[in-house]
Structures are given as structure tokens and as C-alpha cells.
PDB file of C-alpha atoms in Angstrom:
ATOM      1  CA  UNK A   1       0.000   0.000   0.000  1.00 35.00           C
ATOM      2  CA  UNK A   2       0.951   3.648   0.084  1.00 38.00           C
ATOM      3  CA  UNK A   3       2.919   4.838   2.609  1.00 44.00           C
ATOM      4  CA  UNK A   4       5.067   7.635   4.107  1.00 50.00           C
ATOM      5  CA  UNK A   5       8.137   6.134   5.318  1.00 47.00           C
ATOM      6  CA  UNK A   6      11.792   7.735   6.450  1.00 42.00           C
ATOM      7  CA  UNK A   7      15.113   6.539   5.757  1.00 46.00           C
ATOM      8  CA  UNK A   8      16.773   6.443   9.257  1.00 49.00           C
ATOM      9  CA  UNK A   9      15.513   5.845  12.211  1.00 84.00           C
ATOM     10  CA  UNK A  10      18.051   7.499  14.416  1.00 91.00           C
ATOM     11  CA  UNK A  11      20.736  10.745  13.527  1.00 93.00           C
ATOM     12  CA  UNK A  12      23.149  12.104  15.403  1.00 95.00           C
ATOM     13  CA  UNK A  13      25.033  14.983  15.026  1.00 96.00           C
ATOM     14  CA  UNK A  14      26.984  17.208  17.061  1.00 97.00           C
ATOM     15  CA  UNK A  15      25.920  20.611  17.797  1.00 97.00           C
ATOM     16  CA  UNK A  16      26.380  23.105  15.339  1.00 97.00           C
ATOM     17  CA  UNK A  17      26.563  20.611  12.427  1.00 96.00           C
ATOM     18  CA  UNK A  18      23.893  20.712  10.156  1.00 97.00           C
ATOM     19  CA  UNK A  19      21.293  18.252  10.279  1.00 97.00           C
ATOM     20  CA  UNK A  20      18.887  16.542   7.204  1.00 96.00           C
ATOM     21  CA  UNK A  21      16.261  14.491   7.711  1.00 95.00           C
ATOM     22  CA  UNK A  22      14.819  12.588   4.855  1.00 93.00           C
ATOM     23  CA  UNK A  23      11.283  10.881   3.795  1.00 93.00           C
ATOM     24  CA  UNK A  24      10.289   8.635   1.171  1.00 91.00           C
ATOM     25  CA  UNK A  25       6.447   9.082   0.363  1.00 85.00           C
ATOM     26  CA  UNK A  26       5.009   7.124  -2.381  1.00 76.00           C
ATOM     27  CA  UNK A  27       1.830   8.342  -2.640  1.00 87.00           C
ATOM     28  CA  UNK A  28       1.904  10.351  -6.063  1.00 89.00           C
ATOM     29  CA  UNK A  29      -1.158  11.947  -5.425  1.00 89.00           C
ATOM     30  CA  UNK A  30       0.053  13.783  -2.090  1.00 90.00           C
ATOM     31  CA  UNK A  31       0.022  17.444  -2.418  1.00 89.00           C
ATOM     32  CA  UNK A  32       0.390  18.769   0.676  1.00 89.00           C
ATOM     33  CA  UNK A  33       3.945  17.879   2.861  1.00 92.00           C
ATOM     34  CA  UNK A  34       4.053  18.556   6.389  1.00 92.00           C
ATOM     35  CA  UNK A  35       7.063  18.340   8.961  1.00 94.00           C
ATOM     36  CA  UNK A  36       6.322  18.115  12.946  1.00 94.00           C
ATOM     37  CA  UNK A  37       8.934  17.957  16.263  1.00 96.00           C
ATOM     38  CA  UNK A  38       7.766  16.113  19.058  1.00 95.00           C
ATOM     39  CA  UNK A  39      10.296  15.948  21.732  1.00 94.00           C
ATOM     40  CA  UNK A  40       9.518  14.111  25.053  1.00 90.00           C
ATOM     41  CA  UNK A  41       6.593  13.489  26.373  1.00 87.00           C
ATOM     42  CA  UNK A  42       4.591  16.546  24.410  1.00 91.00           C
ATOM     43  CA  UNK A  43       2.407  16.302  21.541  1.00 93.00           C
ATOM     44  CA  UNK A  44       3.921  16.877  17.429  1.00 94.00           C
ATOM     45  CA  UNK A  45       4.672  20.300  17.155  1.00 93.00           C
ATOM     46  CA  UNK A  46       4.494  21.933  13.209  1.00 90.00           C
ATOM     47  CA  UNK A  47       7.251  23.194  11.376  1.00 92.00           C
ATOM     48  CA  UNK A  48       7.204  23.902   8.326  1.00 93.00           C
ATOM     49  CA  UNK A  49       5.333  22.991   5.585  1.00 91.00           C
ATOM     50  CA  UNK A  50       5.603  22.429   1.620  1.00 93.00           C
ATOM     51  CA  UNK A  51       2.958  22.155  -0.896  1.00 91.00           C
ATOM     52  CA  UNK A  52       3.414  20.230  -4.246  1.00 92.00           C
ATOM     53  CA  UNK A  53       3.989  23.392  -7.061  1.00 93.00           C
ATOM     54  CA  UNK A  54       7.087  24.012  -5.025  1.00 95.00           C
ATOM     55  CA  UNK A  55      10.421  22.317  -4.489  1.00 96.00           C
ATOM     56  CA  UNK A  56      11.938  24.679  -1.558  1.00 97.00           C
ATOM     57  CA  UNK A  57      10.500  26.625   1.349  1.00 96.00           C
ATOM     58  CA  UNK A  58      12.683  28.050   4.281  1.00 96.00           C
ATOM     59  CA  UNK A  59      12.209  28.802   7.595  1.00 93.00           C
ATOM     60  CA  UNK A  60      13.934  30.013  10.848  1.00 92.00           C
ATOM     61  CA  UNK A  61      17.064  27.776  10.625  1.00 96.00           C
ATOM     62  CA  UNK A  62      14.952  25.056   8.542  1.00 97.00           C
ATOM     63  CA  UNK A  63      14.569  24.476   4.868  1.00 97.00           C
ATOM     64  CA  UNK A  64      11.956  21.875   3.380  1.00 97.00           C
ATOM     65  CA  UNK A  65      12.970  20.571  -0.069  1.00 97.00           C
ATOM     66  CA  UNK A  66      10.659  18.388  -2.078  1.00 97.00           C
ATOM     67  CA  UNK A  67      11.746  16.418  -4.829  1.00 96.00           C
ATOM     68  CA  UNK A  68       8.855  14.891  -6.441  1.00 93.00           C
ATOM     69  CA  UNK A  69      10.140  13.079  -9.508  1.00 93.00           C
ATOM     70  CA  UNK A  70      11.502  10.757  -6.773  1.00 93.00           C
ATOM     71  CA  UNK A  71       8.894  11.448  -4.053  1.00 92.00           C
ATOM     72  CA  UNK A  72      11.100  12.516  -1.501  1.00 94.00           C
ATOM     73  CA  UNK A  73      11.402  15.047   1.236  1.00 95.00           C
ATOM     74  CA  UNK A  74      13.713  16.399   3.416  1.00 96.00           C
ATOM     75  CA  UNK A  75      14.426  18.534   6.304  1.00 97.00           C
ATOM     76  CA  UNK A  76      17.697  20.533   6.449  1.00 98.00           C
ATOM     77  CA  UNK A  77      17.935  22.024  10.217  1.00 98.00           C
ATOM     78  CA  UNK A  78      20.680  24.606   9.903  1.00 97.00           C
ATOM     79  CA  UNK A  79      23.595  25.133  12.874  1.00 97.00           C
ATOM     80  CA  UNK A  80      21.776  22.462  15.027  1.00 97.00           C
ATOM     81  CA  UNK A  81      21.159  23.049  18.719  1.00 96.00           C
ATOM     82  CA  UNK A  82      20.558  20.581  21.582  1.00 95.00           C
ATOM     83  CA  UNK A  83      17.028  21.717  21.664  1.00 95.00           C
ATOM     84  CA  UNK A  84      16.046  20.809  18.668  1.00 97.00           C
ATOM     85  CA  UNK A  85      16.730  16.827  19.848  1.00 96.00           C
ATOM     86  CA  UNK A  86      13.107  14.954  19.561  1.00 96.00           C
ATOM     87  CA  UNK A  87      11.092  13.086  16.975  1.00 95.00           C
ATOM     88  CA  UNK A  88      10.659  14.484  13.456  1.00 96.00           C
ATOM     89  CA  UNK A  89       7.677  13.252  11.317  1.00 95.00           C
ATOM     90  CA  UNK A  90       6.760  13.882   7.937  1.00 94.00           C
ATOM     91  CA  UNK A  91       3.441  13.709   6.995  1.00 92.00           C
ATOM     92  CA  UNK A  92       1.440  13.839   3.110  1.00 91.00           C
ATOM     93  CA  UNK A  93      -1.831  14.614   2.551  1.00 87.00           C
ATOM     94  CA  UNK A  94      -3.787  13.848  -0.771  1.00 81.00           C
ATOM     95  CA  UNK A  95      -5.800  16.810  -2.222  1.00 79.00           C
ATOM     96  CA  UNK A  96      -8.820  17.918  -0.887  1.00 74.00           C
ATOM     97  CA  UNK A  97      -8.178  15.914   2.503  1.00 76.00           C
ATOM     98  CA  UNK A  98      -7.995  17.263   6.199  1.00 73.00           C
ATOM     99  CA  UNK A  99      -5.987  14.264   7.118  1.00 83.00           C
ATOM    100  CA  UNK A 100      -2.578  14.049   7.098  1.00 87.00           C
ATOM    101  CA  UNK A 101      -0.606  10.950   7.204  1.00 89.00           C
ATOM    102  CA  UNK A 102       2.177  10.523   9.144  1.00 90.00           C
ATOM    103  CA  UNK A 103       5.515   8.534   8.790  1.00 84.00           C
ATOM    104  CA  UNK A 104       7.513   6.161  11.736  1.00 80.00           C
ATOM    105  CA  UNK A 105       9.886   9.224  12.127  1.00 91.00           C
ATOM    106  CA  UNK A 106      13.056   9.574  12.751  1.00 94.00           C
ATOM    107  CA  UNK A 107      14.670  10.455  16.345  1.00 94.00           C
ATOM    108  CA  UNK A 108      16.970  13.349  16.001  1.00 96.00           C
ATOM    109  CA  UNK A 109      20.140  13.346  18.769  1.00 95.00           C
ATOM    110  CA  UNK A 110      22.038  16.431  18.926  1.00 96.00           C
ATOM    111  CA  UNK A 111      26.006  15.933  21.107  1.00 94.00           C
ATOM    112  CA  UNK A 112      26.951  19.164  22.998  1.00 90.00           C
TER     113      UNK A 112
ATOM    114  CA  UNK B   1      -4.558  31.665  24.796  1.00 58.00           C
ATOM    115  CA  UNK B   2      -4.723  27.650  26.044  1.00 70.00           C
ATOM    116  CA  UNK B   3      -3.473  25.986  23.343  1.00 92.00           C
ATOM    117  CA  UNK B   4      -5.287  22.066  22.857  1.00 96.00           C
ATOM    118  CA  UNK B   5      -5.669  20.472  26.561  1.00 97.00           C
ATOM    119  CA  UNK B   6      -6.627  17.019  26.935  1.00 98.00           C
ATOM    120  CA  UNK B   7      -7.914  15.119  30.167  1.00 97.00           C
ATOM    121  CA  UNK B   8      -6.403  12.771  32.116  1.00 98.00           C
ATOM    122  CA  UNK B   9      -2.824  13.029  31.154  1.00 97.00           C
ATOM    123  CA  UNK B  10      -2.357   9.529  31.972  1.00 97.00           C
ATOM    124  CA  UNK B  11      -4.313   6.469  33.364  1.00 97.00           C
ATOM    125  CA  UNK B  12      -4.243   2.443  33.427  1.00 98.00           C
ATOM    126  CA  UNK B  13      -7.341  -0.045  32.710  1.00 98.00           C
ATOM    127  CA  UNK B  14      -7.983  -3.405  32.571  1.00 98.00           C
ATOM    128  CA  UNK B  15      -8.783  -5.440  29.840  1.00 98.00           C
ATOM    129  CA  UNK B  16     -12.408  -5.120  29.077  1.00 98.00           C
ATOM    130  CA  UNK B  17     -13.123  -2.083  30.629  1.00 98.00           C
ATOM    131  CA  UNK B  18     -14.049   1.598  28.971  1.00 98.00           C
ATOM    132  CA  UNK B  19     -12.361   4.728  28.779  1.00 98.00           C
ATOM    133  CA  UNK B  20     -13.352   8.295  27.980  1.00 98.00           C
ATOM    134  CA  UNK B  21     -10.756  10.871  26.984  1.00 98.00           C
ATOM    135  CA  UNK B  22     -11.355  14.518  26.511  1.00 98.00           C
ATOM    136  CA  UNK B  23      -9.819  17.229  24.624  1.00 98.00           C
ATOM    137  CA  UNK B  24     -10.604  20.940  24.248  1.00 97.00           C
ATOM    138  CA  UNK B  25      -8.993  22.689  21.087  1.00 96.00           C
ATOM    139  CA  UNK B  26      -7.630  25.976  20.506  1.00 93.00           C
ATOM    140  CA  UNK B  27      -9.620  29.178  20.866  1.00 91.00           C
ATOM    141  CA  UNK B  28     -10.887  29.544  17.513  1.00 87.00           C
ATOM    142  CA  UNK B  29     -10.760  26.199  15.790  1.00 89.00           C
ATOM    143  CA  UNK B  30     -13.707  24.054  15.228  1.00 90.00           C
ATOM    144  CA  UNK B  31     -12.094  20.860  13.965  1.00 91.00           C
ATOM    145  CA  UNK B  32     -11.099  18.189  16.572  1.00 94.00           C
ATOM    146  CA  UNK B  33      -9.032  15.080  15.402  1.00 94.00           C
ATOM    147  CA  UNK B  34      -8.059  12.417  17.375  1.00 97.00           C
ATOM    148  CA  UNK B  35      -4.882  10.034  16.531  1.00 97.00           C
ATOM    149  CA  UNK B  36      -3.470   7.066  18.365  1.00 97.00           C
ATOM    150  CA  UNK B  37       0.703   6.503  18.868  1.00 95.00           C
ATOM    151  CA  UNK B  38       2.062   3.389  19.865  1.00 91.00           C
ATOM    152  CA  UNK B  39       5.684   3.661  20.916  1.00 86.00           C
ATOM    153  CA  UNK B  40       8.157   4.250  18.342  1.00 85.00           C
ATOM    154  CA  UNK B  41       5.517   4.957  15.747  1.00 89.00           C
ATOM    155  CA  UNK B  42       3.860   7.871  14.052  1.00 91.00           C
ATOM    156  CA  UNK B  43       0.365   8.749  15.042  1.00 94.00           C
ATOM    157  CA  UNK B  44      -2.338   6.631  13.408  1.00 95.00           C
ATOM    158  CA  UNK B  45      -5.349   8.727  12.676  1.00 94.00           C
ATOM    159  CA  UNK B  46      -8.792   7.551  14.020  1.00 97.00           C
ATOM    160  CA  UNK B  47     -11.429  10.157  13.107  1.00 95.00           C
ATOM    161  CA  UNK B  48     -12.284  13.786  13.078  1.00 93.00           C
ATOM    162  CA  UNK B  49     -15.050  15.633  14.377  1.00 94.00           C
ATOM    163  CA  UNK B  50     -16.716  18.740  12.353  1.00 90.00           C
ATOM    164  CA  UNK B  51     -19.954  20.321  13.303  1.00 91.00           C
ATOM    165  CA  UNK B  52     -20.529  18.030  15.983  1.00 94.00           C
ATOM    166  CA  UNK B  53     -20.149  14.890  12.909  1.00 94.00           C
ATOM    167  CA  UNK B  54     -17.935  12.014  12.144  1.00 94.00           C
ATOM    168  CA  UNK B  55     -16.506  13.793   9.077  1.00 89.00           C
ATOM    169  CA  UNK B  56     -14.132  11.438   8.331  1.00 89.00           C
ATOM    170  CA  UNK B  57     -12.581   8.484   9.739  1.00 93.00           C
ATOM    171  CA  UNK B  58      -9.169   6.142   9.777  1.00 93.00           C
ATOM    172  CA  UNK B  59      -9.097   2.620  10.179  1.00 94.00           C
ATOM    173  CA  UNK B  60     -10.296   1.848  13.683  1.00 97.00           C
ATOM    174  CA  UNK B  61     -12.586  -0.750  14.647  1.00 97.00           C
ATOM    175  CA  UNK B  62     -16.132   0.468  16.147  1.00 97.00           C
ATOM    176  CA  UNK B  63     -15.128   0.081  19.495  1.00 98.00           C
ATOM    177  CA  UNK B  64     -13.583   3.646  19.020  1.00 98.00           C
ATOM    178  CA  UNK B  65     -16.100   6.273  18.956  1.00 97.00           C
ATOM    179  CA  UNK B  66     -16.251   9.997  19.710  1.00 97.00           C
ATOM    180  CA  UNK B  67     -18.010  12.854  20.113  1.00 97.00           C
ATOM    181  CA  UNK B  68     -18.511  16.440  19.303  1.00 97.00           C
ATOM    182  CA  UNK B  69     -19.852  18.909  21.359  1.00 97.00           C
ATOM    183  CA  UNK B  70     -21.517  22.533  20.671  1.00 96.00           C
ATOM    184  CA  UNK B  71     -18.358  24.784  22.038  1.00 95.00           C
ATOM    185  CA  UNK B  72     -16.353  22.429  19.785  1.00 96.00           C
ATOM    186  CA  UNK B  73     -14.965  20.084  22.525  1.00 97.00           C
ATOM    187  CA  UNK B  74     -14.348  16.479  21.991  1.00 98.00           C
ATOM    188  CA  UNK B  75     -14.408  12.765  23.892  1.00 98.00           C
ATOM    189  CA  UNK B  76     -13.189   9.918  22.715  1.00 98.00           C
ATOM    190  CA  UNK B  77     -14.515   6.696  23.791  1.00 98.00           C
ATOM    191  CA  UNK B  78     -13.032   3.416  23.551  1.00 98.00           C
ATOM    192  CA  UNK B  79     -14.976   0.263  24.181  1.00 98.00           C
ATOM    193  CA  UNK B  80     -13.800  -3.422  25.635  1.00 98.00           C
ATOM    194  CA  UNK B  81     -10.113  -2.408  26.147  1.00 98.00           C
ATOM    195  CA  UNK B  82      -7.392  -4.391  24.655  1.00 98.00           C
ATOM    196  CA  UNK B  83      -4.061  -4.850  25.262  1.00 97.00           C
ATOM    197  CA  UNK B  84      -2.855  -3.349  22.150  1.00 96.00           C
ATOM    198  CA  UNK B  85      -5.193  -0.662  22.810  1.00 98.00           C
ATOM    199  CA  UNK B  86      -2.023   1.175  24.879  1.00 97.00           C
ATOM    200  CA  UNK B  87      -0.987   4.101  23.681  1.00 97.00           C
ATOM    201  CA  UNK B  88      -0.860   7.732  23.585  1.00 97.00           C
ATOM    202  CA  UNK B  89      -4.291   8.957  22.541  1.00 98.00           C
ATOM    203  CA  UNK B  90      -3.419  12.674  20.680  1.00 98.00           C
ATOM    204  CA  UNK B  91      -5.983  15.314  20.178  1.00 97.00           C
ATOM    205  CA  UNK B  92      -5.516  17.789  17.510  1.00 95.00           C
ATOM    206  CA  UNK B  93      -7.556  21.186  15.973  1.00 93.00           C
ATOM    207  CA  UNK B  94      -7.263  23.136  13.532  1.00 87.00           C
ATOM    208  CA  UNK B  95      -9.382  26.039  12.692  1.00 78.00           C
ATOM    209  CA  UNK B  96     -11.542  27.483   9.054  1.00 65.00           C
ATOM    210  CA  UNK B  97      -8.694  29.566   7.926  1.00 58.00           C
ATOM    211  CA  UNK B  98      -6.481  26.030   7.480  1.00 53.00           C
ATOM    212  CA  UNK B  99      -8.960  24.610   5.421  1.00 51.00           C
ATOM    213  CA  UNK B 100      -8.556  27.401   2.435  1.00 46.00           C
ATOM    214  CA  UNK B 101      -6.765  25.553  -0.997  1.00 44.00           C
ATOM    215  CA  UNK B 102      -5.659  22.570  -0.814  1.00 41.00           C
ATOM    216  CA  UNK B 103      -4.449  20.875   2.216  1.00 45.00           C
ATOM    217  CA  UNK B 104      -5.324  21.316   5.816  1.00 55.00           C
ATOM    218  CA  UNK B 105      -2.224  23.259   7.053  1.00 57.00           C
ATOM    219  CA  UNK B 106      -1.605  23.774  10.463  1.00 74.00           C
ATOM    220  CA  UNK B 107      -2.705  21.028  12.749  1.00 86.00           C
ATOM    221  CA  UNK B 108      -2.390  21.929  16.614  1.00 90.00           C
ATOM    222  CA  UNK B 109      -1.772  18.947  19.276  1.00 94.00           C
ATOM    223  CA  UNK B 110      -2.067  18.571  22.515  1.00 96.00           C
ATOM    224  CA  UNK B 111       0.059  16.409  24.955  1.00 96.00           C
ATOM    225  CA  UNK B 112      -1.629  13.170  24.278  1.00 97.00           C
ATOM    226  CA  UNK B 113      -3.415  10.657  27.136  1.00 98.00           C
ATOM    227  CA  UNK B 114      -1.438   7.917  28.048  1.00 97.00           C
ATOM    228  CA  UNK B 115      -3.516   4.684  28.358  1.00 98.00           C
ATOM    229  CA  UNK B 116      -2.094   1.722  30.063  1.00 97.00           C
ATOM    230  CA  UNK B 117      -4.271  -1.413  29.383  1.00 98.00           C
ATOM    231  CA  UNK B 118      -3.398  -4.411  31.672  1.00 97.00           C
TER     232      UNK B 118
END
């Protein structure tokens, strides 16, 4: 079946390095790309988000780039910080749906 | 401005047994959806709530139900606990604005239940 799915399970960097976090999605219909933190204990938390006429979209120390001829995603979290250690999902909705669908995720481990 | 808050935070069953959880969304948002995490996974979704309806919902069995009230508040009610049934119960809304174009953008969450079925 379709699926949202992640490449590694587990990254860790040091702090100040530069982390990216990829997804696989093979649902070709998926228009909408979403990326959430959830750290400890505490509910996802959005970051940043993509839709499917673009291939790039910054934020505050995060970039989202979409590749769609391979249906892939990533998240590039610049000059990484210990705070930004937790869980990062990517999630795809299909168009004209509320719901997104969410990926295993990918625990994010940042080294003083 | 409370953010989502769901009720209790945590609490253990037995097999068998019921369990109501609650959630009250953000000021402003009428759309309540509930998802369930096991450990280590993503959250599965398991219906949403619109105007007091079942708009849509994921693949649950009917033992999961839920409910919408008038100030846009939410229960979810789970039926003849199973084991597998542990987890941590998220409640997220989103308002009107995030339903404009495609896609639902931003979906707010709150801390999650934790049920512990024994």
C-alpha cells in the first residue's frame, strides 16, 4: 500500500553541524507535505510545511525541499542546537483531505 | 490563549473495561481530530469531528467512537479495552482559515493521554 516512510531511524550529530532528515512518500497523489517535532513526552509540534507546485520553502534555521520526480522530502535544520533533539515526522496529505498521514519518524540526537 | 488540553494526562485499565478521553482545542478552531501513537511509531489517525459529525474516519474498529460537542470540545470513547489498545491517545484542531486551498495546514496537538491497558 501507500505509505510515508523515512530513511533512518536514528541521527546524530553534534551541535552546530547541520542536520537533514529525509522521507520517502510514495503516494503520487500527495500534495500537501508537512514536517512536525515532538520531543519528550509533548504532543507533534508543526514546522514547516511544503505544498506540491514548489520544491523549496525556508524557515527560521529550517529548509523543506521536495523532490517529487523521486517522491522525496527532506528537512535541512541549519547550525543544530541541543534543543532541537526529539522526533521528526513527515506527513502527506492527498488533495482535498484534512488528514494528514504521518511517517515512523526519525529520532533526532544532537552531542553538545 | 490555552493551546489544545486534553484530560487525564495519563491512566491504566484493565482489559475489558471503557475509557473516555477529553480534549478541548484551541480558541478559535472548530475541527477536533483524534490520533493514536504506539511507541516508536507515528500517530495513526482515528477520526475527526466537524460540526458536531464524524466527518471522516481512519481505520479503527467500532469500538472507538467519539463525540462532538456545541463549544467544539471532543471525547473519545473506547470500548472493551485491549491490550494493544495502549498508547498515547493525541488530540488535535485546527481552525476554518487552514482549510482554504488545498491541504489542511496547520494542525495543533495537545500532549496526548497515556492509556495503560493491563
Amino acid at each position: 500500500g501507500e505509505s510515508v516512510g523515512l530513511h533512518l531511524p536514528t541521527l546524530s550529530v553534534q551541535e552546530g553541524d547541520n542536520s537533514i532528515i529525509n522521507c520517502a512518500y510514495s503516494n503520487s497523489a500527495s500534495d500537501y507535505f508537512i514536517w512536525y517535532k515532538q520531543e519528550s513526552g509533548k504532543g507533534p509540534q508543526f514546522i514547516i510545511d511544503i505544498r506540491s507546485n514548489m520544491d523549496k520553502r525556508q524557515g527560521q534555521r529550517v529548509t523543506v525541499l521536495l523532490n517529487k520526480t523521486v517522491k522525496h522530502l527532506s528537512l535541512q535544520i541549519a547550525a543544530t542546537q541541543p534543543g532541537d533533539s526529539a522526533v521528526y515526522f513527515c506527513a502527506e496529505n492527498k488533495p482535498g483531505s484534512y488528514i494528514p498521514t504521518f511517517g515512523r519518524g526519525t529520532s533526532l540526537i544532537v552531542h553538545p | 490563549d490555552a493551546g489544545v488540553t486534553q484530560s487525564p494526562t495519563h491512566l491504566i485499565k484493565t482489559r475489558g473495561q471503557q475509557v473516555t478521553l477529553r480534549c478541548s482545542p484551541k480558541s478559535g478552531h472548530d475541527t477536533v481530530s483524534w490520533y493514536q501513537q504506539a511507541l516508536g511509531q507515528g500517530p495513526q489517525f482515528i477520526f475527526q469531528y466537524y460540526e458536531e459529525e464524524e466527518r471522516q474516519r481512519g481505520n479503527f474498529p467500532d469500538r472507538f467512537s467519539g463525540h462532538q460537542f456545541p463549544n467544539y470540545s471532543s471525547e473519545l470513547n473506547v470500548n472493551a479495552l485491549l491490550l494493544g489498545d495502549s498508547a498515547l491517545y493525541l488530540c488535535a484542531s485546527s481552525s476554518p482559515e487552514n482549510r482554504q486551498g488545498a491541504g489542511i495546514g496547520e494542525l495543533f496537538f495537545g500532549e496526548g493521554s497515556r492509556l495503560t491497558v493491563l
